[in-house]
Amino acid sequence: MKENPGREFISGAEAIARGALKAGCNFFAGYPITPATPILLHMLRELPKMGGVGIQAEDEIAAIGFCLGAVMSGARAMTATSGPGISLYSENIGAAIMMELPLVIVDVQRMGPATGGATTGAQGDVQFLRWGTSGGYPLIVLAPTHIAECYTLTQRAFDLAERFRTPVFLACDKDLVTGSFTIQSAAFEEIPVRERRLPPKDEEFVPFRFPSPADVPPMSSFGGPHMVRFTTSAHDERGYLTKNSAAMQRKNQHLESKINQHVDEIALVEADLQPGAHTLILSYGITAQSVRQAADILRTHGGRVSVLMIHSLWPVPERQIRGALEAVTRIVVAELNQGLYRREIERLAKDGQEVIGVNRMDGGLLSPADILDMGGLK
Amino acid sequence: MINQEIDSYINQDMLPYPFCPGCGHGMIVDSLNAALVKLQLDPHQVVIVTDIGCAGLSDKFFDLNALHGLHGRALTYASGIKLANPDLKVIVLVGDGGCGIGGNHLIHAARRNIGITVLVFNNLNYGMTGGQHSVTTPPGARTATTPYGNLEQPMDICSTVAVNGASFVARSTSFERDLPELIAAAIDNEGFSLIDIWELCTAYFVPNNRYSKKLLEDTMKELGFASGVLRVSPHPEYAHAYRQAVADQQGLDVLPAQYLQPKYTHRLRTRLNVLIAGAAGQRIGSAATALSRGAVLSGLWATQRSDYPVTVRTGYSLAQVVLDLDQAGFAGLSRPDVLVVLSEEGLNQVKPYLAELTEEARLYIESRLLPVQTRAVITALDFKGKGLKRIFSLMALSEVLRQSKLYPLDAFREAVALDEKYNQEDLAALDVSVGISVHPHP
């Protein structure tokens, strides 16, 4: 354990940048966009100190394109943007899935649709991140609820990106990234850096060969000991274009299975279940802070309530959610959108369980009182 | 360096080429191979990046590293590859279509002079999708999408990249005998190189326009598009220049933590919500950060949230600071216990709160903004002759601390000093009281 040198007062943006650098990030490309710009500024200033490269691209399409190219050269890359930028990333998110490139994408959510509210927060991208590219293949989305998690989950995003050779989103809230918070330095939890799994140097390398569909192949880089081929088109295990149906089925099954057969390994939830509680409040991101306070208020007054925070939004941690729902009859889902993640809970709820949405879409945060009032918890 | 001489970089197992009879693509691929043989590059250090279209079929014929990516984005991948590993030789094979959809990247890759070599397979139309017009289709030409003749002016790819900073620019045709030498010179150049290689699309452009090698050369002349080597400039390549520019940063501390060890005492009893409302340029956010840091130095927990319009240096600026005895969750903007108002713009934003303030609440307000309707205890702030506008926010907060005795002024002073924006003179101004308390009139 590291010593405890005291407290800090820092922004979510800085915590994310620190987490990325701790995780061995050595490449960042981005395009300025409110409210994600602070991350771009930190990364461009800090990366050269570690021998890394940080660059502002001509647009978001180039920003993610630079990142994908850098990953193929062996870099550990991150980019950060907001909803309008994710729209422009869309096709290349599919490219990262298809080429199986580890990449961390920070989405500092702002109110949409379109340019929406540049300096206005929202949690409107939680389905968009999952379904924002063609094909429907899975990827991973993590969501920090407070400043310490900005640091830890950024590291975890790099860890999972390498583990599964996949793009991993960090879905953040504008107020968490641009706000500043006091933290006991010891609360910044470090997780071991997962190095890229490389194929043996002296053996023949087949870039997309996996023994069974759920296995993740090792990765070799351009300029390394092997000749490597990548393509965004349907390909065989050597990386050559194919229209062979068996090869395409196997590849696509692999893209599905490597994530969806490892949901328990990816799942991150925080359950605070109270025996005898009939209601469970479920939330994620910054809204979870209000949910914690709402539960405290309710319990102080003798009420009983269970709380579930989802840190891994995608793939949906279904087993963990079902477990938490087991004992309750009412589920309150609090989120800063029109009820986007609620639909995932509705499909997991059993007959007789009531699912209630507590929603806000005006750019403000849900207060503990809002959650208690609108959730019928008074 | 490599040990054995390489006589071809073509993967013989992949032959023959799938190109239409008479198509220029095969000739360009052969010329690239000849150029590579001439240069004897280590295959592990060469990456072929192809765009979409018929030219995009070419990478698989090379026994080299390869990437076949999204339409129009080849230059972005190539740039990332080069930025992360400047030792690589990166060669982009793109059609005239890719120069249209990826035109933005073409300009900016040239502008950076990033070390990649671009070979444009320019057959004046889209081959793979059935002969639609492209950005290089000559005026009047018939294509699937210009049934009445092309009305657009063709893009002069060479002039575009040359005027934007490409360091090696040339135009040629697939028929030129010296194409391999030209390609070798382009690859040999450290910076951004581009060769616009004109050729015949025998599937579409030739039959649709009764086109020929002779007419291809005539079109080039009629348009005034020069051929041969058009620009050579020795200016620095980006990936190397970047490393040179940041060399002195190596090894410096990365985002060093600024520890705030509590050493002062505070007099807070319960959570306090402070809202500071002013105008852009009044350093509302910086002052709020100082208030927060001072609180942390006094053993409190602070959270700061800012709200501002998208404009800079104009309009309102709000900062909310929540001070608590323990790590508090953040639940957004709620009714303030202390409201500080420093400008008309700020006042307009917080008007809804004024009526909500209780008798226990404190309002600190620039005296010229009075009178206002509120039940809160008012302190009129008078900054006349008391320094620069940019430190009014600090002076106001030191007045709040002086009256409330929330935590010592020394803690605030120490917090202000942590911000490089402020100097000794600014710090001295914190000692000057600017407030006159006013009892509220219901």
PDB file of N, CA, C and O in Angstrom, chain A residues 175-206:
ATOM      1  N   ASP A 175     -20.561  16.976 -15.255  1.00  0.00           N
ATOM      2  CA  ASP A 175     -20.278  17.559 -13.939  1.00  0.00           C
ATOM      3  C   ASP A 175     -19.183  16.822 -13.192  1.00  0.00           C
ATOM      4  O   ASP A 175     -18.512  17.400 -12.344  1.00  0.00           O
ATOM      5  N   LEU A 176     -19.004  15.559 -13.502  1.00  0.00           N
ATOM      6  CA  LEU A 176     -17.946  14.786 -12.853  1.00  0.00           C
ATOM      7  C   LEU A 176     -16.579  15.152 -13.458  1.00  0.00           C
ATOM      8  O   LEU A 176     -15.577  15.235 -12.757  1.00  0.00           O
ATOM      9  N   VAL A 177     -16.551  15.379 -14.755  1.00  0.00           N
ATOM     10  CA  VAL A 177     -15.274  15.650 -15.436  1.00  0.00           C
ATOM     11  C   VAL A 177     -14.828  17.097 -15.243  1.00  0.00           C
ATOM     12  O   VAL A 177     -13.653  17.363 -15.007  1.00  0.00           O
ATOM     13  N   THR A 178     -15.772  18.044 -15.315  1.00  0.00           N
ATOM     14  CA  THR A 178     -15.386  19.451 -15.204  1.00  0.00           C
ATOM     15  C   THR A 178     -15.466  19.956 -13.764  1.00  0.00           C
ATOM     16  O   THR A 178     -14.925  21.010 -13.458  1.00  0.00           O
ATOM     17  N   GLY A 179     -16.116  19.207 -12.894  1.00  0.00           N
ATOM     18  CA  GLY A 179     -16.185  19.590 -11.486  1.00  0.00           C
ATOM     19  C   GLY A 179     -14.905  19.203 -10.762  1.00  0.00           C
ATOM     20  O   GLY A 179     -14.110  18.399 -11.257  1.00  0.00           O
ATOM     21  N   SER A 180     -14.680  19.825  -9.587  1.00  0.00           N
ATOM     22  CA  SER A 180     -13.521  19.474  -8.766  1.00  0.00           C
ATOM     23  C   SER A 180     -13.997  18.940  -7.425  1.00  0.00           C
ATOM     24  O   SER A 180     -15.002  19.399  -6.886  1.00  0.00           O
ATOM     25  N   PHE A 181     -13.252  17.991  -6.895  1.00  0.00           N
ATOM     26  CA  PHE A 181     -13.694  17.260  -5.714  1.00  0.00           C
ATOM     27  C   PHE A 181     -12.519  17.051  -4.764  1.00  0.00           C
ATOM     28  O   PHE A 181     -11.366  16.942  -5.185  1.00  0.00           O
ATOM     29  N   THR A 182     -12.839  16.964  -3.481  1.00  0.00           N
ATOM     30  CA  THR A 182     -11.822  16.655  -2.474  1.00  0.00           C
ATOM     31  C   THR A 182     -11.705  15.140  -2.381  1.00  0.00           C
ATOM     32  O   THR A 182     -12.719  14.445  -2.389  1.00  0.00           O
ATOM     33  N   ILE A 183     -10.496  14.672  -2.306  1.00  0.00           N
ATOM     34  CA  ILE A 183     -10.316  13.232  -2.179  1.00  0.00           C
ATOM     35  C   ILE A 183      -9.118  12.932  -1.278  1.00  0.00           C
ATOM     36  O   ILE A 183      -8.102  13.625  -1.317  1.00  0.00           O
ATOM     37  N   GLN A 184      -9.281  11.903  -0.458  1.00  0.00           N
ATOM     38  CA  GLN A 184      -8.162  11.392   0.318  1.00  0.00           C
ATOM     39  C   GLN A 184      -7.291  10.656  -0.696  1.00  0.00           C
ATOM     40  O   GLN A 184      -7.780   9.772  -1.407  1.00  0.00           O
ATOM     41  N   SER A 185      -6.032  11.033  -0.812  1.00  0.00           N
ATOM     42  CA  SER A 185      -5.197  10.479  -1.885  1.00  0.00           C
ATOM     43  C   SER A 185      -5.168   8.960  -1.883  1.00  0.00           C
ATOM     44  O   SER A 185      -5.076   8.324  -2.931  1.00  0.00           O
ATOM     45  N   ALA A 186      -5.275   8.369  -0.693  1.00  0.00           N
ATOM     46  CA  ALA A 186      -5.238   6.913  -0.603  1.00  0.00           C
ATOM     47  C   ALA A 186      -6.432   6.267  -1.308  1.00  0.00           C
ATOM     48  O   ALA A 186      -6.385   5.089  -1.653  1.00  0.00           O
ATOM     49  N   ALA A 187      -7.480   7.057  -1.547  1.00  0.00           N
ATOM     50  CA  ALA A 187      -8.671   6.498  -2.206  1.00  0.00           C
ATOM     51  C   ALA A 187      -8.439   6.257  -3.701  1.00  0.00           C
ATOM     52  O   ALA A 187      -9.223   5.581  -4.363  1.00  0.00           O
ATOM     53  N   PHE A 188      -7.358   6.819  -4.221  1.00  0.00           N
ATOM     54  CA  PHE A 188      -7.024   6.555  -5.627  1.00  0.00           C
ATOM     55  C   PHE A 188      -6.418   5.156  -5.718  1.00  0.00           C
ATOM     56  O   PHE A 188      -5.248   4.944  -5.427  1.00  0.00           O
ATOM     57  N   GLU A 189      -7.228   4.235  -6.144  1.00  0.00           N
ATOM     58  CA  GLU A 189      -6.817   2.835  -6.160  1.00  0.00           C
ATOM     59  C   GLU A 189      -6.082   2.520  -7.465  1.00  0.00           C
ATOM     60  O   GLU A 189      -6.533   2.898  -8.549  1.00  0.00           O
ATOM     61  N   GLU A 190      -4.962   1.844  -7.331  1.00  0.00           N
ATOM     62  CA  GLU A 190      -4.205   1.490  -8.536  1.00  0.00           C
ATOM     63  C   GLU A 190      -4.440   0.029  -8.875  1.00  0.00           C
ATOM     64  O   GLU A 190      -4.520  -0.808  -7.979  1.00  0.00           O
ATOM     65  N   ILE A 191      -4.568  -0.242 -10.157  1.00  0.00           N
ATOM     66  CA  ILE A 191      -4.700  -1.651 -10.539  1.00  0.00           C
ATOM     67  C   ILE A 191      -3.507  -2.019 -11.428  1.00  0.00           C
ATOM     68  O   ILE A 191      -2.984  -1.172 -12.146  1.00  0.00           O
ATOM     69  N   PRO A 192      -3.058  -3.269 -11.327  1.00  0.00           N
ATOM     70  CA  PRO A 192      -1.846  -3.643 -12.071  1.00  0.00           C
ATOM     71  C   PRO A 192      -2.040  -3.439 -13.581  1.00  0.00           C
ATOM     72  O   PRO A 192      -3.134  -3.645 -14.101  1.00  0.00           O
ATOM     73  N   VAL A 193      -0.971  -3.026 -14.235  1.00  0.00           N
ATOM     74  CA  VAL A 193      -1.044  -2.786 -15.682  1.00  0.00           C
ATOM     75  C   VAL A 193      -1.009  -4.121 -16.423  1.00  0.00           C
ATOM     76  O   VAL A 193      -0.136  -4.953 -16.188  1.00  0.00           O
ATOM     77  N   ARG A 194      -1.991  -4.320 -17.286  1.00  0.00           N
ATOM     78  CA  ARG A 194      -1.999  -5.526 -18.112  1.00  0.00           C
ATOM     79  C   ARG A 194      -1.235  -5.241 -19.402  1.00  0.00           C
ATOM     80  O   ARG A 194      -1.629  -4.381 -20.196  1.00  0.00           O
ATOM     81  N   GLU A 195      -0.127  -5.912 -19.592  1.00  0.00           N
ATOM     82  CA  GLU A 195       0.661  -5.709 -20.807  1.00  0.00           C
ATOM     83  C   GLU A 195      -0.051  -6.384 -21.985  1.00  0.00           C
ATOM     84  O   GLU A 195      -0.821  -7.318 -21.808  1.00  0.00           O
ATOM     85  N   ARG A 196       0.220  -5.894 -23.162  1.00  0.00           N
ATOM     86  CA  ARG A 196      -0.369  -6.504 -24.358  1.00  0.00           C
ATOM     87  C   ARG A 196       0.143  -7.932 -24.502  1.00  0.00           C
ATOM     88  O   ARG A 196       1.333  -8.199 -24.327  1.00  0.00           O
ATOM     89  N   ARG A 197      -0.738  -8.849 -24.790  1.00  0.00           N
ATOM     90  CA  ARG A 197      -0.320 -10.239 -24.968  1.00  0.00           C
ATOM     91  C   ARG A 197       0.224 -10.403 -26.395  1.00  0.00           C
ATOM     92  O   ARG A 197      -0.507 -10.255 -27.371  1.00  0.00           O
ATOM     93  N   LEU A 198       1.521 -10.665 -26.467  1.00  0.00           N
ATOM     94  CA  LEU A 198       2.191 -10.763 -27.771  1.00  0.00           C
ATOM     95  C   LEU A 198       2.379 -12.227 -28.130  1.00  0.00           C
ATOM     96  O   LEU A 198       2.544 -13.072 -27.258  1.00  0.00           O
ATOM     97  N   PRO A 199       2.378 -12.524 -29.421  1.00  0.00           N
ATOM     98  CA  PRO A 199       2.638 -13.906 -29.834  1.00  0.00           C
ATOM     99  C   PRO A 199       4.125 -14.229 -29.681  1.00  0.00           C
ATOM    100  O   PRO A 199       4.955 -13.313 -29.676  1.00  0.00           O
ATOM    101  N   PRO A 200       4.488 -15.515 -29.559  1.00  0.00           N
ATOM    102  CA  PRO A 200       5.915 -15.868 -29.468  1.00  0.00           C
ATOM    103  C   PRO A 200       6.667 -15.321 -30.684  1.00  0.00           C
ATOM    104  O   PRO A 200       6.184 -15.411 -31.813  1.00  0.00           O
ATOM    105  N   LYS A 201       7.854 -14.760 -30.420  1.00  0.00           N
ATOM    106  CA  LYS A 201       8.632 -14.077 -31.456  1.00  0.00           C
ATOM    107  C   LYS A 201       9.016 -14.962 -32.632  1.00  0.00           C
ATOM    108  O   LYS A 201       8.951 -14.545 -33.778  1.00  0.00           O
ATOM    109  N   ASP A 202       9.437 -16.197 -32.310  1.00  0.00           N
ATOM    110  CA  ASP A 202      10.069 -17.010 -33.337  1.00  0.00           C
ATOM    111  C   ASP A 202       9.110 -17.941 -34.069  1.00  0.00           C
ATOM    112  O   ASP A 202       9.523 -18.714 -34.917  1.00  0.00           O
ATOM    113  N   GLU A 203       7.831 -17.850 -33.722  1.00  0.00           N
ATOM    114  CA  GLU A 203       6.872 -18.736 -34.385  1.00  0.00           C
ATOM    115  C   GLU A 203       6.103 -17.988 -35.455  1.00  0.00           C
ATOM    116  O   GLU A 203       5.990 -16.771 -35.419  1.00  0.00           O
ATOM    117  N   GLU A 204       5.544 -18.769 -36.359  1.00  0.00           N
ATOM    118  CA  GLU A 204       4.694 -18.162 -37.380  1.00  0.00           C
ATOM    119  C   GLU A 204       3.493 -17.534 -36.679  1.00  0.00           C
ATOM    120  O   GLU A 204       2.974 -18.092 -35.718  1.00  0.00           O
ATOM    121  N   PHE A 205       3.090 -16.352 -37.118  1.00  0.00           N
ATOM    122  CA  PHE A 205       1.988 -15.645 -36.461  1.00  0.00           C
ATOM    123  C   PHE A 205       0.807 -15.526 -37.409  1.00  0.00           C
ATOM    124  O   PHE A 205       0.930 -15.036 -38.525  1.00  0.00           O
ATOM    125  N   VAL A 206      -0.346 -15.977 -36.954  1.00  0.00           N
ATOM    126  CA  VAL A 206      -1.584 -15.825 -37.720  1.00  0.00           C
ATOM    127  C   VAL A 206      -2.448 -14.849 -36.923  1.00  0.00           C
ATOM    128  O   VAL A 206      -2.926 -15.174 -35.843  1.00  0.00           O
TER     129      VAL A 206
END
